[in-house]
mmCIF file with all atom_site columns, C-alpha atoms in Angstrom:
data_model
loop_
_atom_site.group_PDB
_atom_site.id
_atom_site.type_symbol
_atom_site.label_atom_id
_atom_site.label_alt_id
_atom_site.label_comp_id
_atom_site.label_asym_id
_atom_site.label_entity_id
_atom_site.label_seq_id
_atom_site.pdbx_PDB_ins_code
_atom_site.Cartn_x
_atom_site.Cartn_y
_atom_site.Cartn_z
_atom_site.occupancy
_atom_site.B_iso_or_equiv
_atom_site.pdbx_formal_charge
_atom_site.auth_seq_id
_atom_site.auth_comp_id
_atom_site.auth_asym_id
_atom_site.auth_atom_id
_atom_site.pdbx_PDB_model_num
ATOM 1   C CA . MET A 1 1   ? 8.412   -2.228  13.881  1.00 87.00 ? 70  MET A CA 1
ATOM 2   C CA . PRO A 1 2   ? 7.969   0.043   10.855  1.00 94.00 ? 71  PRO A CA 1
ATOM 3   C CA . THR A 1 3   ? 5.856   3.185   11.173  1.00 95.00 ? 72  THR A CA 1
ATOM 4   C CA . LEU A 1 4   ? 4.174   5.597   8.791   1.00 96.00 ? 73  LEU A CA 1
ATOM 5   C CA . ASP A 1 5   ? 7.453   7.519   8.851   1.00 97.00 ? 74  ASP A CA 1
ATOM 6   C CA . ASP A 1 6   ? 9.061   4.544   7.084   1.00 97.00 ? 75  ASP A CA 1
ATOM 7   C CA . VAL A 1 7   ? 6.363   4.757   4.407   1.00 98.00 ? 76  VAL A CA 1
ATOM 8   C CA . ARG A 1 8   ? 7.003   8.502   4.169   1.00 97.00 ? 77  ARG A CA 1
ATOM 9   C CA . LEU A 1 9   ? 10.742  7.942   3.783   1.00 97.00 ? 78  LEU A CA 1
ATOM 10  C CA . THR A 1 10  ? 10.249  5.508   0.905   1.00 97.00 ? 79  THR A CA 1
ATOM 11  C CA . ALA A 1 11  ? 7.585   7.674   -0.754  1.00 98.00 ? 80  ALA A CA 1
ATOM 12  C CA . ALA A 1 12  ? 9.809   10.761  -0.519  1.00 96.00 ? 81  ALA A CA 1
ATOM 13  C CA . GLY A 1 13  ? 12.311  9.061   -2.819  1.00 95.00 ? 82  GLY A CA 1
ATOM 14  C CA . LEU A 1 14  ? 9.735   8.338   -5.532  1.00 97.00 ? 83  LEU A CA 1
ATOM 15  C CA . PRO A 1 15  ? 9.346   10.943  -8.311  1.00 97.00 ? 84  PRO A CA 1
ATOM 16  C CA . GLY A 1 16  ? 5.992   12.719  -8.388  1.00 97.00 ? 85  GLY A CA 1
ATOM 17  C CA . SER A 1 17  ? 4.879   11.239  -5.071  1.00 98.00 ? 86  SER A CA 1
ATOM 18  C CA . ASP A 1 18  ? 2.949   13.324  -2.596  1.00 97.00 ? 87  ASP A CA 1
ATOM 19  C CA . GLU A 1 19  ? 1.269   12.643  0.726   1.00 97.00 ? 88  GLU A CA 1
ATOM 20  C CA . ARG A 1 20  ? -2.211  13.872  1.514   1.00 96.00 ? 89  ARG A CA 1
ATOM 21  C CA . ALA A 1 21  ? -4.353  13.648  4.601   1.00 93.00 ? 90  ALA A CA 1
ATOM 22  C CA . THR A 1 22  ? -7.651  11.891  3.932   1.00 91.00 ? 91  THR A CA 1
ATOM 23  C CA . THR A 1 23  ? -10.620 11.068  6.137   1.00 86.00 ? 92  THR A CA 1
ATOM 24  C CA . GLY A 1 24  ? -9.099  7.622   6.650   1.00 85.00 ? 93  GLY A CA 1
ATOM 25  C CA . GLY A 1 25  ? -5.589  8.856   7.464   1.00 92.00 ? 94  GLY A CA 1
ATOM 26  C CA . ALA A 1 26  ? -2.432  9.379   5.440   1.00 96.00 ? 95  ALA A CA 1
ATOM 27  C CA . ALA A 1 27  ? -2.410  8.511   1.741   1.00 97.00 ? 96  ALA A CA 1
ATOM 28  C CA . TRP A 1 28  ? 0.214   8.677   -0.989  1.00 98.00 ? 97  TRP A CA 1
ATOM 29  C CA . PHE A 1 29  ? -0.436  9.615   -4.596  1.00 98.00 ? 98  PHE A CA 1
ATOM 30  C CA . VAL A 1 30  ? 1.509   9.840   -7.834  1.00 98.00 ? 99  VAL A CA 1
ATOM 31  C CA . ARG A 1 31  ? 0.037   12.194  -10.434 1.00 95.00 ? 100 ARG A CA 1
ATOM 32  C CA . SER A 1 32  ? -3.259  12.143  -8.467  1.00 94.00 ? 101 SER A CA 1
ATOM 33  C CA . LYS A 1 33  ? -3.416  8.339   -8.499  1.00 95.00 ? 102 LYS A CA 1
ATOM 34  C CA . LEU A 1 34  ? -3.599  6.668   -5.100  1.00 95.00 ? 103 LEU A CA 1
ATOM 35  C CA . TYR A 1 35  ? -0.924  4.038   -4.525  1.00 96.00 ? 104 TYR A CA 1
ATOM 36  C CA . ALA A 1 36  ? -0.692  3.540   -0.730  1.00 96.00 ? 105 ALA A CA 1
ATOM 37  C CA . TRP A 1 37  ? -2.822  4.509   2.242   1.00 95.00 ? 106 TRP A CA 1
ATOM 38  C CA . GLU A 1 38  ? -3.365  4.072   5.943   1.00 96.00 ? 107 GLU A CA 1
ATOM 39  C CA . CYS A 1 39  ? -6.345  1.758   6.458   1.00 93.00 ? 108 CYS A CA 1
ATOM 40  C CA . HIS A 1 40  ? -9.355  2.883   8.436   1.00 92.00 ? 109 HIS A CA 1
ATOM 41  C CA . PRO A 1 41  ? -11.975 0.456   9.870   1.00 91.00 ? 110 PRO A CA 1
ATOM 42  C CA . TRP A 1 42  ? -14.823 1.474   7.558   1.00 88.00 ? 111 TRP A CA 1
ATOM 43  C CA . PRO A 1 43  ? -18.179 -0.334  7.984   1.00 88.00 ? 112 PRO A CA 1
ATOM 44  C CA . SER A 1 44  ? -17.839 -1.810  4.456   1.00 84.00 ? 113 SER A CA 1
ATOM 45  C CA . ILE A 1 45  ? -14.838 -3.895  5.544   1.00 86.00 ? 114 ILE A CA 1
ATOM 46  C CA . PRO A 1 46  ? -15.577 -7.458  6.755   1.00 87.00 ? 115 PRO A CA 1
ATOM 47  C CA . ASP A 1 47  ? -15.879 -7.673  10.564  1.00 90.00 ? 116 ASP A CA 1
ATOM 48  C CA . ASP A 1 48  ? -12.777 -9.818  11.167  1.00 89.00 ? 117 ASP A CA 1
ATOM 49  C CA . VAL A 1 49  ? -10.542 -7.594  9.022   1.00 89.00 ? 118 VAL A CA 1
ATOM 50  C CA . ARG A 1 50  ? -12.095 -4.439  10.498  1.00 91.00 ? 119 ARG A CA 1
ATOM 51  C CA . ALA A 1 51  ? -11.211 -5.686  14.005  1.00 93.00 ? 120 ALA A CA 1
ATOM 52  C CA . VAL A 1 52  ? -7.526  -5.992  13.017  1.00 94.00 ? 121 VAL A CA 1
ATOM 53  C CA . ILE A 1 53  ? -7.522  -2.546  11.389  1.00 93.00 ? 122 ILE A CA 1
ATOM 54  C CA . ALA A 1 54  ? -9.177  -1.013  14.456  1.00 94.00 ? 123 ALA A CA 1
ATOM 55  C CA . SER A 1 55  ? -6.601  -2.510  16.810  1.00 96.00 ? 124 SER A CA 1
ATOM 56  C CA . GLU A 1 56  ? -3.326  -1.870  14.968  1.00 96.00 ? 125 GLU A CA 1
ATOM 57  C CA . LEU A 1 57  ? -1.721  0.112   12.159  1.00 96.00 ? 126 LEU A CA 1
ATOM 58  C CA . VAL A 1 58  ? -2.525  -1.381  8.765   1.00 96.00 ? 127 VAL A CA 1
ATOM 59  C CA . VAL A 1 59  ? -1.398  0.054   5.442   1.00 96.00 ? 128 VAL A CA 1
ATOM 60  C CA . ALA A 1 60  ? -2.686  -0.896  2.008   1.00 94.00 ? 129 ALA A CA 1
ATOM 61  C CA . ALA A 1 61  ? -0.967  -0.570  -1.344  1.00 95.00 ? 130 ALA A CA 1
ATOM 62  C CA . LYS A 1 62  ? -1.808  -1.106  -4.970  1.00 94.00 ? 131 LYS A CA 1
ATOM 63  C CA . VAL A 1 63  ? -0.382  -4.153  -6.717  1.00 92.00 ? 132 VAL A CA 1
ATOM 64  C CA . ALA A 1 64  ? 0.057   -4.669  -10.433 1.00 90.00 ? 133 ALA A CA 1
ATOM 65  C CA . ASP A 1 65  ? -1.656  -8.053  -10.451 1.00 88.00 ? 134 ASP A CA 1
ATOM 66  C CA . PRO A 1 66  ? -4.324  -9.460  -8.106  1.00 85.00 ? 135 PRO A CA 1
ATOM 67  C CA . ILE A 1 67  ? -2.568  -12.850 -8.296  1.00 88.00 ? 136 ILE A CA 1
ATOM 68  C CA . ASP A 1 68  ? 0.449   -11.230 -6.611  1.00 88.00 ? 137 ASP A CA 1
ATOM 69  C CA . ALA A 1 69  ? -1.776  -10.040 -3.755  1.00 87.00 ? 138 ALA A CA 1
ATOM 70  C CA . LEU A 1 70  ? -3.285  -13.491 -3.340  1.00 87.00 ? 139 LEU A CA 1
ATOM 71  C CA . ALA A 1 71  ? 0.172   -15.084 -3.286  1.00 91.00 ? 140 ALA A CA 1
ATOM 72  C CA . LEU A 1 72  ? 1.327   -12.706 -0.545  1.00 91.00 ? 141 LEU A CA 1
ATOM 73  C CA . VAL A 1 73  ? -1.717  -13.503 1.601   1.00 90.00 ? 142 VAL A CA 1
ATOM 74  C CA . GLU A 1 74  ? -1.184  -17.235 1.155   1.00 92.00 ? 143 GLU A CA 1
ATOM 75  C CA . MET A 1 75  ? 2.560   -17.059 1.880   1.00 93.00 ? 144 MET A CA 1
ATOM 76  C CA . ARG A 1 76  ? 2.342   -14.744 4.916   1.00 95.00 ? 145 ARG A CA 1
ATOM 77  C CA . PRO A 1 77  ? -1.180  -14.656 6.416   1.00 92.00 ? 146 PRO A CA 1
ATOM 78  C CA . ASP A 1 78  ? 0.365   -13.288 9.624   1.00 93.00 ? 147 ASP A CA 1
ATOM 79  C CA . VAL A 1 79  ? 1.396   -10.130 7.723   1.00 95.00 ? 148 VAL A CA 1
ATOM 80  C CA . PHE A 1 80  ? -1.050  -9.718  4.846   1.00 93.00 ? 149 PHE A CA 1
ATOM 81  C CA . LEU A 1 81  ? -4.811  -9.433  5.264   1.00 91.00 ? 150 LEU A CA 1
ATOM 82  C CA . ARG A 1 82  ? -7.317  -10.930 2.889   1.00 79.00 ? 151 ARG A CA 1
ATOM 83  C CA . THR A 1 83  ? -9.221  -8.456  0.766   1.00 71.00 ? 152 THR A CA 1
ATOM 84  C CA . THR A 1 84  ? -10.475 -5.517  2.788   1.00 63.00 ? 153 THR A CA 1
ATOM 85  C CA . THR A 1 85  ? -13.397 -4.435  0.603   1.00 63.00 ? 154 THR A CA 1
ATOM 86  C CA . ALA A 1 86  ? -15.841 -5.861  -1.891  1.00 59.00 ? 155 ALA A CA 1
ATOM 87  C CA . TRP A 1 87  ? -14.134 -3.848  -4.620  1.00 60.00 ? 156 TRP A CA 1
ATOM 88  C CA . ASN A 1 88  ? -11.779 -6.148  -6.447  1.00 60.00 ? 157 ASN A CA 1
ATOM 89  C CA . GLU A 1 89  ? -9.160  -3.605  -7.407  1.00 72.00 ? 158 GLU A CA 1
ATOM 90  C CA . PRO A 1 90  ? -5.683  -5.080  -7.104  1.00 84.00 ? 159 PRO A CA 1
ATOM 91  C CA . LYS A 1 91  ? -4.369  -4.112  -3.670  1.00 90.00 ? 160 LYS A CA 1
ATOM 92  C CA . ILE A 1 92  ? -2.890  -5.650  -0.560  1.00 92.00 ? 161 ILE A CA 1
ATOM 93  C CA . ALA A 1 93  ? -3.274  -4.643  3.094   1.00 93.00 ? 162 ALA A CA 1
ATOM 94  C CA . PHE A 1 94  ? -0.575  -5.494  5.590   1.00 95.00 ? 163 PHE A CA 1
ATOM 95  C CA . ARG A 1 95  ? 0.026   -5.256  9.311   1.00 96.00 ? 164 ARG A CA 1
ATOM 96  C CA . MET A 1 96  ? 2.821   -2.785  9.976   1.00 97.00 ? 165 MET A CA 1
ATOM 97  C CA . ALA A 1 97  ? 3.794   -4.550  13.220  1.00 96.00 ? 166 ALA A CA 1
ATOM 98  C CA . ALA A 1 98  ? 4.544   -7.749  11.301  1.00 96.00 ? 167 ALA A CA 1
ATOM 99  C CA . ILE A 1 99  ? 6.334   -6.535  8.171   1.00 96.00 ? 168 ILE A CA 1
ATOM 100 C CA . GLU A 1 100 ? 10.075  -6.015  7.731   1.00 95.00 ? 169 GLU A CA 1
ATOM 101 C CA . VAL A 1 101 ? 11.259  -2.516  6.778   1.00 95.00 ? 170 VAL A CA 1
ATOM 102 C CA . ASP A 1 102 ? 12.907  -3.766  3.553   1.00 95.00 ? 171 ASP A CA 1
ATOM 103 C CA . HIS A 1 103 ? 9.743   -5.549  2.445   1.00 96.00 ? 172 HIS A CA 1
ATOM 104 C CA . LEU A 1 104 ? 7.700   -2.458  3.269   1.00 97.00 ? 173 LEU A CA 1
ATOM 105 C CA . ALA A 1 105 ? 9.931   -0.315  1.049   1.00 97.00 ? 174 ALA A CA 1
ATOM 106 C CA . GLU A 1 106 ? 9.617   -2.855  -1.757  1.00 96.00 ? 175 GLU A CA 1
ATOM 107 C CA . LEU A 1 107 ? 5.804   -2.934  -1.498  1.00 96.00 ? 176 LEU A CA 1
ATOM 108 C CA . ILE A 1 108 ? 5.520   0.862   -1.486  1.00 98.00 ? 177 ILE A CA 1
ATOM 109 C CA . THR A 1 109 ? 7.876   1.188   -4.449  1.00 98.00 ? 178 THR A CA 1
ATOM 110 C CA . GLU A 1 110 ? 6.016   -1.461  -6.441  1.00 97.00 ? 179 GLU A CA 1
ATOM 111 C CA . ALA A 1 111 ? 2.682   0.190   -5.616  1.00 97.00 ? 180 ALA A CA 1
ATOM 112 C CA . TRP A 1 112 ? 4.075   3.474   -6.911  1.00 98.00 ? 181 TRP A CA 1
ATOM 113 C CA . ARG A 1 113 ? 5.241   1.687   -10.088 1.00 97.00 ? 182 ARG A CA 1
ATOM 114 C CA . ALA A 1 114 ? 1.741   0.279   -10.607 1.00 95.00 ? 183 ALA A CA 1
ATOM 115 C CA . GLN A 1 115 ? 0.314   3.824   -10.688 1.00 96.00 ? 184 GLN A CA 1
ATOM 116 C CA . ALA A 1 116 ? 3.142   6.016   -11.972 1.00 97.00 ? 185 ALA A CA 1
ATOM 117 C CA . PRO A 1 117 ? 3.309   7.083   -15.612 1.00 97.00 ? 186 PRO A CA 1
ATOM 118 C CA . ARG A 1 118 ? 6.080   5.606   -17.727 1.00 97.00 ? 187 ARG A CA 1
ATOM 119 C CA . TYR A 1 119 ? 8.176   8.797   -17.763 1.00 97.00 ? 188 TYR A CA 1
ATOM 120 C CA . LEU A 1 120 ? 8.343   8.866   -13.943 1.00 97.00 ? 189 LEU A CA 1
ATOM 121 C CA . ARG A 1 121 ? 9.261   5.178   -13.814 1.00 96.00 ? 190 ARG A CA 1
ATOM 122 C CA . ARG A 1 122 ? 12.075  5.853   -16.305 1.00 96.00 ? 191 ARG A CA 1
ATOM 123 C CA . GLU A 1 123 ? 13.252  8.807   -14.209 1.00 94.00 ? 192 GLU A CA 1
ATOM 124 C CA . PHE A 1 124 ? 13.319  6.647   -11.087 1.00 95.00 ? 193 PHE A CA 1
ATOM 125 C CA . ASP A 1 125 ? 15.120  3.771   -12.831 1.00 94.00 ? 194 ASP A CA 1
ATOM 126 C CA . ALA A 1 126 ? 17.735  6.154   -14.268 1.00 92.00 ? 195 ALA A CA 1
ATOM 127 C CA . GLY A 1 127 ? 18.497  7.460   -10.783 1.00 82.00 ? 196 GLY A CA 1
ATOM 128 C CA . ALA A 1 128 ? 18.734  3.997   -9.203  1.00 68.00 ? 197 ALA A CA 1
#
């Protein structure tokens, strides 16, 4: 089962990425733009989703396209949670106990790409 240390390991390899502690837990930013975070059971989250977040580790990440998030939820409802807030920003929340480490790394990297400036994406791609 992946942990926040697996998120940290992936984020550490992404240019310009930094981790900050927030009131909801750990969060990762690139150039002050949030791209992944530990979910907290805030009152604004629907009751059924809040119950999952309160009982296990859930991480959320930005996605480039909300259609991608919807597709993930439909393909793997055991891993991905439906939208966690009324705000319709493109993001996806997933249960850490149910996701594979490789898929986690891919999601974190793609979330970083969605927020990173072009020059950092080029730097990352040149090093890959």
